[in-house]
PDB file of N, CA, C and O in Angstrom:
ATOM      1  N   ASP A   1      17.498 -11.579 -10.536  1.00  0.00           N
ATOM      2  CA  ASP A   1      18.535 -10.509 -11.009  1.00  0.00           C
ATOM      3  C   ASP A   1      17.715  -9.487 -11.704  1.00  0.00           C
ATOM      4  O   ASP A   1      18.114  -8.314 -11.556  1.00  0.00           O
ATOM      5  N   GLU A   2      16.748  -9.758 -12.457  1.00  0.00           N
ATOM      6  CA  GLU A   2      15.933  -9.027 -13.223  1.00  0.00           C
ATOM      7  C   GLU A   2      15.179  -8.058 -12.261  1.00  0.00           C
ATOM      8  O   GLU A   2      15.067  -6.615 -12.456  1.00  0.00           O
ATOM      9  N   VAL A   3      14.648  -8.318 -11.397  1.00  0.00           N
ATOM     10  CA  VAL A   3      13.763  -7.572 -10.376  1.00  0.00           C
ATOM     11  C   VAL A   3      14.871  -6.685  -9.614  1.00  0.00           C
ATOM     12  O   VAL A   3      14.333  -5.693  -9.435  1.00  0.00           O
ATOM     13  N   ILE A   4      15.879  -7.348  -9.169  1.00  0.00           N
ATOM     14  CA  ILE A   4      16.828  -6.426  -8.605  1.00  0.00           C
ATOM     15  C   ILE A   4      17.288  -5.107  -9.355  1.00  0.00           C
ATOM     16  O   ILE A   4      17.371  -3.945  -8.923  1.00  0.00           O
ATOM     17  N   LYS A   5      17.615  -5.523 -10.623  1.00  0.00           N
ATOM     18  CA  LYS A   5      17.859  -4.543 -11.608  1.00  0.00           C
ATOM     19  C   LYS A   5      17.057  -3.415 -11.581  1.00  0.00           C
ATOM     20  O   LYS A   5      17.006  -2.307 -11.696  1.00  0.00           O
ATOM     21  N   ILE A   6      15.596  -3.773 -11.851  1.00  0.00           N
ATOM     22  CA  ILE A   6      14.460  -2.969 -11.891  1.00  0.00           C
ATOM     23  C   ILE A   6      14.182  -1.902 -10.698  1.00  0.00           C
ATOM     24  O   ILE A   6      14.121  -0.943 -10.728  1.00  0.00           O
ATOM     25  N   THR A   7      14.365  -2.620  -9.569  1.00  0.00           N
ATOM     26  CA  THR A   7      14.239  -1.970  -8.098  1.00  0.00           C
ATOM     27  C   THR A   7      15.370  -0.836  -8.039  1.00  0.00           C
ATOM     28  O   THR A   7      15.024  -0.015  -7.423  1.00  0.00           O
ATOM     29  N   ASN A   8      16.535  -1.345  -8.501  1.00  0.00           N
ATOM     30  CA  ASN A   8      17.616  -0.212  -8.317  1.00  0.00           C
ATOM     31  C   ASN A   8      17.363   1.013  -9.297  1.00  0.00           C
ATOM     32  O   ASN A   8      17.918   1.906  -9.145  1.00  0.00           O
ATOM     33  N   GLU A   9      16.519   0.851 -10.184  1.00  0.00           N
ATOM     34  CA  GLU A   9      16.321   1.877 -11.141  1.00  0.00           C
ATOM     35  C   GLU A   9      15.205   2.740 -10.719  1.00  0.00           C
ATOM     36  O   GLU A   9      14.938   4.184 -11.265  1.00  0.00           O
ATOM     37  N   LEU A  10      14.579   2.340  -9.721  1.00  0.00           N
ATOM     38  CA  LEU A  10      13.259   3.043  -9.232  1.00  0.00           C
ATOM     39  C   LEU A  10      13.713   4.247  -8.389  1.00  0.00           C
ATOM     40  O   LEU A  10      14.803   4.152  -7.816  1.00  0.00           O
ATOM     41  N   PRO A  11      12.911   5.334  -8.379  1.00  0.00           N
ATOM     42  CA  PRO A  11      13.391   6.705  -7.249  1.00  0.00           C
ATOM     43  C   PRO A  11      13.090   6.148  -5.933  1.00  0.00           C
ATOM     44  O   PRO A  11      12.458   5.561  -5.767  1.00  0.00           O
ATOM     45  N   SER A  12      13.790   6.703  -5.247  1.00  0.00           N
ATOM     46  CA  SER A  12      13.542   6.434  -3.628  1.00  0.00           C
ATOM     47  C   SER A  12      12.431   7.295  -3.221  1.00  0.00           C
ATOM     48  O   SER A  12      11.786   8.071  -4.040  1.00  0.00           O
ATOM     49  N   TYR A  13      12.071   6.977  -2.021  1.00  0.00           N
ATOM     50  CA  TYR A  13      10.853   7.532  -1.473  1.00  0.00           C
ATOM     51  C   TYR A  13      10.834   9.105  -1.437  1.00  0.00           C
ATOM     52  O   TYR A  13       9.875   9.868  -1.820  1.00  0.00           O
ATOM     53  N   ALA A  14      12.117   9.428  -1.136  1.00  0.00           N
ATOM     54  CA  ALA A  14      12.329  10.959  -0.942  1.00  0.00           C
ATOM     55  C   ALA A  14      12.128  11.561  -2.160  1.00  0.00           C
ATOM     56  O   ALA A  14      11.623  12.799  -2.481  1.00  0.00           O
ATOM     57  N   GLU A  15      12.630  11.026  -3.241  1.00  0.00           N
ATOM     58  CA  GLU A  15      12.645  11.512  -4.784  1.00  0.00           C
ATOM     59  C   GLU A  15      11.102  11.678  -5.266  1.00  0.00           C
ATOM     60  O   GLU A  15      10.774  12.633  -5.755  1.00  0.00           O
ATOM     61  N   VAL A  16      10.358  10.514  -4.803  1.00  0.00           N
ATOM     62  CA  VAL A  16       8.922  10.577  -5.217  1.00  0.00           C
ATOM     63  C   VAL A  16       8.253  11.716  -4.457  1.00  0.00           C
ATOM     64  O   VAL A  16       7.316  12.472  -5.069  1.00  0.00           O
ATOM     65  N   GLU A  17       8.418  11.642  -3.106  1.00  0.00           N
ATOM     66  CA  GLU A  17       7.995  12.840  -2.211  1.00  0.00           C
ATOM     67  C   GLU A  17       8.124  13.988  -2.968  1.00  0.00           C
ATOM     68  O   GLU A  17       7.254  14.913  -2.918  1.00  0.00           O
ATOM     69  N   ALA A  18       9.365  14.346  -3.151  1.00  0.00           N
ATOM     70  CA  ALA A  18       9.624  15.786  -3.558  1.00  0.00           C
ATOM     71  C   ALA A  18       9.070  16.021  -5.156  1.00  0.00           C
ATOM     72  O   ALA A  18       8.619  17.100  -5.326  1.00  0.00           O
ATOM     73  N   ILE A  19       8.892  15.038  -5.839  1.00  0.00           N
ATOM     74  CA  ILE A  19       8.136  15.132  -7.265  1.00  0.00           C
ATOM     75  C   ILE A  19       6.634  15.426  -6.982  1.00  0.00           C
ATOM     76  O   ILE A  19       6.198  16.229  -7.561  1.00  0.00           O
ATOM     77  N   LEU A  20       6.251  14.869  -6.033  1.00  0.00           N
ATOM     78  CA  LEU A  20       4.788  14.991  -5.678  1.00  0.00           C
ATOM     79  C   LEU A  20       4.533  16.491  -5.130  1.00  0.00           C
ATOM     80  O   LEU A  20       3.669  17.255  -5.482  1.00  0.00           O
ATOM     81  N   ASP A  21       5.582  16.829  -4.248  1.00  0.00           N
ATOM     82  CA  ASP A  21       5.432  18.270  -3.678  1.00  0.00           C
ATOM     83  C   ASP A  21       5.653  19.172  -4.902  1.00  0.00           C
ATOM     84  O   ASP A  21       4.877  20.288  -4.812  1.00  0.00           O
ATOM     85  N   LEU A  22       6.611  19.102  -5.653  1.00  0.00           N
ATOM     86  CA  LEU A  22       6.627  19.839  -6.908  1.00  0.00           C
ATOM     87  C   LEU A  22       5.470  20.179  -7.848  1.00  0.00           C
ATOM     88  O   LEU A  22       5.157  21.169  -8.220  1.00  0.00           O
ATOM     89  N   CYS A  23       4.749  19.056  -7.922  1.00  0.00           N
ATOM     90  CA  CYS A  23       3.438  19.110  -8.700  1.00  0.00           C
ATOM     91  C   CYS A  23       2.355  19.589  -7.678  1.00  0.00           C
ATOM     92  O   CYS A  23       1.145  19.778  -8.411  1.00  0.00           O
ATOM     93  N   GLY A  24       2.268  19.547  -6.566  1.00  0.00           N
ATOM     94  CA  GLY A  24       1.226  19.999  -5.625  1.00  0.00           C
ATOM     95  C   GLY A  24       0.340  18.871  -5.407  1.00  0.00           C
ATOM     96  O   GLY A  24      -0.800  18.976  -5.285  1.00  0.00           O
ATOM     97  N   ALA A  25       0.919  17.652  -5.730  1.00  0.00           N
ATOM     98  CA  ALA A  25      -0.148  16.421  -5.729  1.00  0.00           C
ATOM     99  C   ALA A  25      -0.310  15.930  -4.193  1.00  0.00           C
ATOM    100  O   ALA A  25       0.627  16.225  -3.429  1.00  0.00           O
ATOM    101  N   PRO A  26      -1.437  15.304  -4.023  1.00  0.00           N
ATOM    102  CA  PRO A  26      -1.587  14.774  -2.759  1.00  0.00           C
ATOM    103  C   PRO A  26      -0.817  13.627  -2.423  1.00  0.00           C
ATOM    104  O   PRO A  26      -0.203  12.890  -3.338  1.00  0.00           O
ATOM    105  N   LYS A  27      -0.171  13.416  -1.122  1.00  0.00           N
ATOM    106  CA  LYS A  27       0.601  12.423  -0.555  1.00  0.00           C
ATOM    107  C   LYS A  27      -0.053  11.511   0.239  1.00  0.00           C
ATOM    108  O   LYS A  27       0.597  10.552   0.922  1.00  0.00           O
ATOM    109  N   SER A  28      -1.328  11.742   0.708  1.00  0.00           N
ATOM    110  CA  SER A  28      -1.860  10.853   1.635  1.00  0.00           C
ATOM    111  C   SER A  28      -3.472  10.875   1.366  1.00  0.00           C
ATOM    112  O   SER A  28      -4.062  11.760   0.725  1.00  0.00           O
ATOM    113  N   PRO A  29      -3.987   9.668   1.794  1.00  0.00           N
ATOM    114  CA  PRO A  29      -5.380   9.695   1.589  1.00  0.00           C
ATOM    115  C   PRO A  29      -6.293  10.780   2.201  1.00  0.00           C
ATOM    116  O   PRO A  29      -7.145  11.543   1.598  1.00  0.00           O
ATOM    117  N   ALA A  30      -5.677  11.314   3.341  1.00  0.00           N
ATOM    118  CA  ALA A  30      -6.531  12.454   4.080  1.00  0.00           C
ATOM    119  C   ALA A  30      -6.415  13.823   3.196  1.00  0.00           C
ATOM    120  O   ALA A  30      -7.408  14.559   2.982  1.00  0.00           O
ATOM    121  N   GLN A  31      -5.296  13.894   2.313  1.00  0.00           N
ATOM    122  CA  GLN A  31      -5.279  14.954   1.486  1.00  0.00           C
ATOM    123  C   GLN A  31      -6.355  14.982   0.591  1.00  0.00           C
ATOM    124  O   GLN A  31      -6.567  15.984  -0.336  1.00  0.00           O
ATOM    125  N   LEU A  32      -7.025  13.839   0.144  1.00  0.00           N
ATOM    126  CA  LEU A  32      -8.005  13.614  -0.762  1.00  0.00           C
ATOM    127  C   LEU A  32      -9.299  13.677   0.031  1.00  0.00           C
ATOM    128  O   LEU A  32     -10.363  13.375  -0.725  1.00  0.00           O
ATOM    129  N   GLY A  33      -9.313  13.875   1.189  1.00  0.00           N
ATOM    130  CA  GLY A  33     -10.657  13.875   1.828  1.00  0.00           C
ATOM    131  C   GLY A  33     -11.146  12.429   2.275  1.00  0.00           C
ATOM    132  O   GLY A  33     -12.218  12.181   2.531  1.00  0.00           O
ATOM    133  N   ILE A  34     -10.076  11.377   2.176  1.00  0.00           N
ATOM    134  CA  ILE A  34     -10.404  10.139   2.679  1.00  0.00           C
ATOM    135  C   ILE A  34      -9.996   9.981   4.082  1.00  0.00           C
ATOM    136  O   ILE A  34      -8.980  10.193   4.476  1.00  0.00           O
ATOM    137  N   THR A  35     -11.008   9.375   4.894  1.00  0.00           N
ATOM    138  CA  THR A  35     -10.692   9.153   6.300  1.00  0.00           C
ATOM    139  C   THR A  35      -9.824   8.055   6.499  1.00  0.00           C
ATOM    140  O   THR A  35      -9.747   7.169   5.727  1.00  0.00           O
ATOM    141  N   GLU A  36      -9.307   7.931   7.810  1.00  0.00           N
ATOM    142  CA  GLU A  36      -8.520   6.856   8.013  1.00  0.00           C
ATOM    143  C   GLU A  36      -9.127   5.506   8.044  1.00  0.00           C
ATOM    144  O   GLU A  36      -8.673   4.429   7.853  1.00  0.00           O
ATOM    145  N   GLU A  37     -10.500   5.495   8.696  1.00  0.00           N
ATOM    146  CA  GLU A  37     -11.272   4.315   8.698  1.00  0.00           C
ATOM    147  C   GLU A  37     -11.597   3.811   7.219  1.00  0.00           C
ATOM    148  O   GLU A  37     -11.676   2.725   6.945  1.00  0.00           O
ATOM    149  N   GLU A  38     -11.971   4.865   6.276  1.00  0.00           N
ATOM    150  CA  GLU A  38     -11.903   4.438   4.975  1.00  0.00           C
ATOM    151  C   GLU A  38     -10.843   3.895   4.420  1.00  0.00           C
ATOM    152  O   GLU A  38     -11.036   2.749   3.431  1.00  0.00           O
ATOM    153  N   THR A  39      -9.719   4.305   4.596  1.00  0.00           N
ATOM    154  CA  THR A  39      -8.212   3.844   4.234  1.00  0.00           C
ATOM    155  C   THR A  39      -8.101   2.339   4.660  1.00  0.00           C
ATOM    156  O   THR A  39      -7.991   1.448   4.008  1.00  0.00           O
ATOM    157  N   LYS A  40      -8.499   2.111   6.006  1.00  0.00           N
ATOM    158  CA  LYS A  40      -8.430   0.768   6.486  1.00  0.00           C
ATOM    159  C   LYS A  40      -9.122  -0.174   5.885  1.00  0.00           C
ATOM    160  O   LYS A  40      -8.922  -1.365   5.429  1.00  0.00           O
ATOM    161  N   ASN A  41     -10.470   0.183   5.700  1.00  0.00           N
ATOM    162  CA  ASN A  41     -11.443  -0.601   4.815  1.00  0.00           C
ATOM    163  C   ASN A  41     -11.190  -0.979   3.586  1.00  0.00           C
ATOM    164  O   ASN A  41     -11.365  -2.007   3.113  1.00  0.00           O
ATOM    165  N   ALA A  42     -10.535  -0.042   2.819  1.00  0.00           N
ATOM    166  CA  ALA A  42     -10.021  -0.226   1.533  1.00  0.00           C
ATOM    167  C   ALA A  42      -9.128  -1.303   1.419  1.00  0.00           C
ATOM    168  O   ALA A  42      -9.026  -2.164   0.562  1.00  0.00           O
ATOM    169  N   PHE A  43      -8.054  -0.994   2.285  1.00  0.00           N
ATOM    170  CA  PHE A  43      -6.830  -1.965   2.492  1.00  0.00           C
ATOM    171  C   PHE A  43      -7.484  -3.449   2.486  1.00  0.00           C
ATOM    172  O   PHE A  43      -7.102  -4.433   1.998  1.00  0.00           O
ATOM    173  N   ILE A  44      -8.278  -3.528   3.706  1.00  0.00           N
ATOM    174  CA  ILE A  44      -8.861  -4.713   3.788  1.00  0.00           C
ATOM    175  C   ILE A  44      -9.506  -5.375   2.710  1.00  0.00           C
ATOM    176  O   ILE A  44      -9.588  -6.514   2.576  1.00  0.00           O
ATOM    177  N   MET A  45     -10.388  -4.573   2.124  1.00  0.00           N
ATOM    178  CA  MET A  45     -11.405  -5.194   0.990  1.00  0.00           C
ATOM    179  C   MET A  45     -10.444  -5.549  -0.270  1.00  0.00           C
ATOM    180  O   MET A  45     -10.860  -6.417  -1.054  1.00  0.00           O
ATOM    181  N   THR A  46      -9.247  -5.115  -0.374  1.00  0.00           N
ATOM    182  CA  THR A  46      -8.505  -5.457  -1.658  1.00  0.00           C
ATOM    183  C   THR A  46      -8.374  -6.945  -1.723  1.00  0.00           C
ATOM    184  O   THR A  46      -8.289  -7.419  -2.756  1.00  0.00           O
ATOM    185  N   LYS A  47      -8.239  -7.555  -0.680  1.00  0.00           N
ATOM    186  CA  LYS A  47      -8.083  -9.056  -0.883  1.00  0.00           C
ATOM    187  C   LYS A  47      -9.063  -9.807  -1.465  1.00  0.00           C
ATOM    188  O   LYS A  47      -8.976 -10.897  -2.090  1.00  0.00           O
ATOM    189  N   ASP A  48     -10.369  -9.250  -1.434  1.00  0.00           N
ATOM    190  CA  ASP A  48     -11.527  -9.700  -2.054  1.00  0.00           C
ATOM    191  C   ASP A  48     -11.912  -9.243  -3.529  1.00  0.00           C
ATOM    192  O   ASP A  48     -12.771  -9.967  -3.961  1.00  0.00           O
ATOM    193  N   ILE A  49     -11.273  -8.058  -3.733  1.00  0.00           N
ATOM    194  CA  ILE A  49     -11.830  -7.598  -5.186  1.00  0.00           C
ATOM    195  C   ILE A  49     -10.607  -7.653  -6.092  1.00  0.00           C
ATOM    196  O   ILE A  49     -10.986  -7.453  -7.351  1.00  0.00           O
ATOM    197  N   ARG A  50      -9.466  -8.013  -5.700  1.00  0.00           N
ATOM    198  CA  ARG A  50      -8.445  -8.148  -6.790  1.00  0.00           C
ATOM    199  C   ARG A  50      -8.380  -9.613  -7.168  1.00  0.00           C
ATOM    200  O   ARG A  50      -8.411 -10.724  -6.341  1.00  0.00           O
ATOM    201  N   ALA A  51      -8.105  -9.880  -8.455  1.00  0.00           N
ATOM    202  CA  ALA A  51      -7.974 -11.293  -9.009  1.00  0.00           C
ATOM    203  C   ALA A  51      -6.560 -11.571  -8.740  1.00  0.00           C
ATOM    204  O   ALA A  51      -6.324 -12.930  -9.088  1.00  0.00           O
ATOM    205  N   LYS A  52      -5.727 -10.971  -8.258  1.00  0.00           N
ATOM    206  CA  LYS A  52      -4.208 -11.235  -7.948  1.00  0.00           C
ATOM    207  C   LYS A  52      -3.907 -11.550  -6.752  1.00  0.00           C
ATOM    208  O   LYS A  52      -4.947 -11.124  -5.842  1.00  0.00           O
ATOM    209  N   TYR A  53      -2.846 -12.101  -6.397  1.00  0.00           N
ATOM    210  CA  TYR A  53      -2.616 -12.470  -4.906  1.00  0.00           C
ATOM    211  C   TYR A  53      -1.869 -11.187  -4.409  1.00  0.00           C
ATOM    212  O   TYR A  53      -0.661 -10.989  -4.765  1.00  0.00           O
ATOM    213  N   VAL A  54      -2.437 -10.392  -3.579  1.00  0.00           N
ATOM    214  CA  VAL A  54      -1.845  -9.175  -3.102  1.00  0.00           C
ATOM    215  C   VAL A  54      -1.671  -9.179  -1.671  1.00  0.00           C
ATOM    216  O   VAL A  54      -1.867 -10.403  -0.833  1.00  0.00           O
ATOM    217  N   VAL A  55      -0.873  -8.445  -1.222  1.00  0.00           N
ATOM    218  CA  VAL A  55      -0.375  -8.334   0.114  1.00  0.00           C
ATOM    219  C   VAL A  55      -1.450  -8.588   1.156  1.00  0.00           C
ATOM    220  O   VAL A  55      -1.304  -9.387   2.016  1.00  0.00           O
ATOM    221  N   SER A  56      -2.407  -7.896   0.851  1.00  0.00           N
ATOM    222  CA  SER A  56      -3.658  -7.907   1.960  1.00  0.00           C
ATOM    223  C   SER A  56      -3.997  -9.428   1.964  1.00  0.00           C
ATOM    224  O   SER A  56      -4.568  -9.892   3.088  1.00  0.00           O
ATOM    225  N   ARG A  57      -4.150 -10.123   0.849  1.00  0.00           N
ATOM    226  CA  ARG A  57      -4.496 -11.523   0.920  1.00  0.00           C
ATOM    227  C   ARG A  57      -3.500 -12.205   1.438  1.00  0.00           C
ATOM    228  O   ARG A  57      -4.046 -13.282   2.424  1.00  0.00           O
ATOM    229  N   PHE A  58      -2.306 -12.197   1.321  1.00  0.00           N
ATOM    230  CA  PHE A  58      -1.279 -12.832   2.210  1.00  0.00           C
ATOM    231  C   PHE A  58      -1.471 -12.713   3.551  1.00  0.00           C
ATOM    232  O   PHE A  58      -1.434 -13.754   4.380  1.00  0.00           O
ATOM    233  N   LEU A  59      -1.552 -11.454   4.186  1.00  0.00           N
ATOM    234  CA  LEU A  59      -1.856 -11.171   5.349  1.00  0.00           C
ATOM    235  C   LEU A  59      -2.854 -11.846   5.986  1.00  0.00           C
ATOM    236  O   LEU A  59      -2.745 -12.491   7.145  1.00  0.00           O
ATOM    237  N   TRP A  60      -3.951 -11.864   5.270  1.00  0.00           N
ATOM    238  CA  TRP A  60      -5.417 -12.551   5.702  1.00  0.00           C
ATOM    239  C   TRP A  60      -4.883 -14.087   5.781  1.00  0.00           C
ATOM    240  O   TRP A  60      -5.193 -14.557   6.806  1.00  0.00           O
ATOM    241  N   ASP A  61      -4.354 -14.615   4.772  1.00  0.00           N
ATOM    242  CA  ASP A  61      -3.939 -16.087   4.753  1.00  0.00           C
ATOM    243  C   ASP A  61      -3.081 -16.481   5.956  1.00  0.00           C
ATOM    244  O   ASP A  61      -3.365 -17.625   6.424  1.00  0.00           O
ATOM    245  N   ILE A  62      -2.197 -15.829   6.498  1.00  0.00           N
ATOM    246  CA  ILE A  62      -1.427 -15.920   7.491  1.00  0.00           C
ATOM    247  C   ILE A  62      -1.922 -15.638   8.863  1.00  0.00           C
ATOM    248  O   ILE A  62      -1.132 -15.423   9.956  1.00  0.00           O
ATOM    249  N   GLY A  63      -3.059 -15.001   8.906  1.00  0.00           N
ATOM    250  CA  GLY A  63      -3.673 -14.401  10.029  1.00  0.00           C
ATOM    251  C   GLY A  63      -3.177 -13.200  10.571  1.00  0.00           C
ATOM    252  O   GLY A  63      -3.178 -12.940  11.839  1.00  0.00           O
ATOM    253  N   GLU A  64      -2.563 -12.371   9.935  1.00  0.00           N
ATOM    254  CA  GLU A  64      -1.732 -11.256  10.268  1.00  0.00           C
ATOM    255  C   GLU A  64      -2.470  -9.811   9.840  1.00  0.00           C
ATOM    256  O   GLU A  64      -1.897  -8.836   9.955  1.00  0.00           O
ATOM    257  N   GLU A  65      -3.567 -10.052   9.104  1.00  0.00           N
ATOM    258  CA  GLU A  65      -4.238  -8.637   8.564  1.00  0.00           C
ATOM    259  C   GLU A  65      -4.528  -7.599   9.558  1.00  0.00           C
ATOM    260  O   GLU A  65      -4.146  -6.475   9.414  1.00  0.00           O
ATOM    261  N   GLU A  66      -5.231  -8.114  10.614  1.00  0.00           N
ATOM    262  CA  GLU A  66      -5.509  -6.920  11.668  1.00  0.00           C
ATOM    263  C   GLU A  66      -4.263  -6.330  12.208  1.00  0.00           C
ATOM    264  O   GLU A  66      -4.294  -5.074  12.430  1.00  0.00           O
ATOM    265  N   ASN A  67      -3.488  -7.244  12.551  1.00  0.00           N
ATOM    266  CA  ASN A  67      -1.994  -6.661  13.127  1.00  0.00           C
ATOM    267  C   ASN A  67      -1.334  -5.562  12.031  1.00  0.00           C
ATOM    268  O   ASN A  67      -1.033  -4.490  12.415  1.00  0.00           O
ATOM    269  N   ALA A  68      -1.312  -5.931  10.773  1.00  0.00           N
ATOM    270  CA  ALA A  68      -0.814  -5.164   9.735  1.00  0.00           C
ATOM    271  C   ALA A  68      -1.610  -3.918   9.639  1.00  0.00           C
ATOM    272  O   ALA A  68      -0.960  -2.658   9.563  1.00  0.00           O
ATOM    273  N   VAL A  69      -2.960  -3.893   9.565  1.00  0.00           N
ATOM    274  CA  VAL A  69      -3.842  -2.754   9.545  1.00  0.00           C
ATOM    275  C   VAL A  69      -3.468  -1.776  10.740  1.00  0.00           C
ATOM    276  O   VAL A  69      -3.357  -0.595  10.501  1.00  0.00           O
ATOM    277  N   ASN A  70      -3.484  -2.291  12.053  1.00  0.00           N
ATOM    278  CA  ASN A  70      -3.322  -1.638  13.091  1.00  0.00           C
ATOM    279  C   ASN A  70      -1.886  -1.003  13.093  1.00  0.00           C
ATOM    280  O   ASN A  70      -1.682   0.290  13.593  1.00  0.00           O
ATOM    281  N   ALA A  71      -0.818  -1.617  12.463  1.00  0.00           N
ATOM    282  CA  ALA A  71       0.548  -0.950  12.484  1.00  0.00           C
ATOM    283  C   ALA A  71       0.596  -0.018  11.341  1.00  0.00           C
ATOM    284  O   ALA A  71       1.174   1.028  11.575  1.00  0.00           O
ATOM    285  N   LEU A  72      -0.015  -0.166  10.349  1.00  0.00           N
ATOM    286  CA  LEU A  72      -0.232   0.917   9.258  1.00  0.00           C
ATOM    287  C   LEU A  72      -0.961   2.081   9.536  1.00  0.00           C
ATOM    288  O   LEU A  72      -0.678   3.086   9.016  1.00  0.00           O
ATOM    289  N   PHE A  73      -1.952   1.763  10.109  1.00  0.00           N
ATOM    290  CA  PHE A  73      -2.870   2.877  10.015  1.00  0.00           C
ATOM    291  C   PHE A  73      -3.317   3.303  11.458  1.00  0.00           C
ATOM    292  O   PHE A  73      -4.158   3.628  12.048  1.00  0.00           O
TER     293      PHE A  73
END
């Protein structure tokens, strides 16, 4: 119940995107000069450098990391 309440209070993707546009902030790794390959590698490496159980670790554990990376990037 608490989590649902909090997520309902979050701005939508479109609202966040509009705020970033208004500020002139980058919205993608490419806009920061980060290549797609670097982005993929960063995602893959998060499972090894984070002390928390993150999505990339879960995907690794169930054998779906490569599929997810290919779908995302």
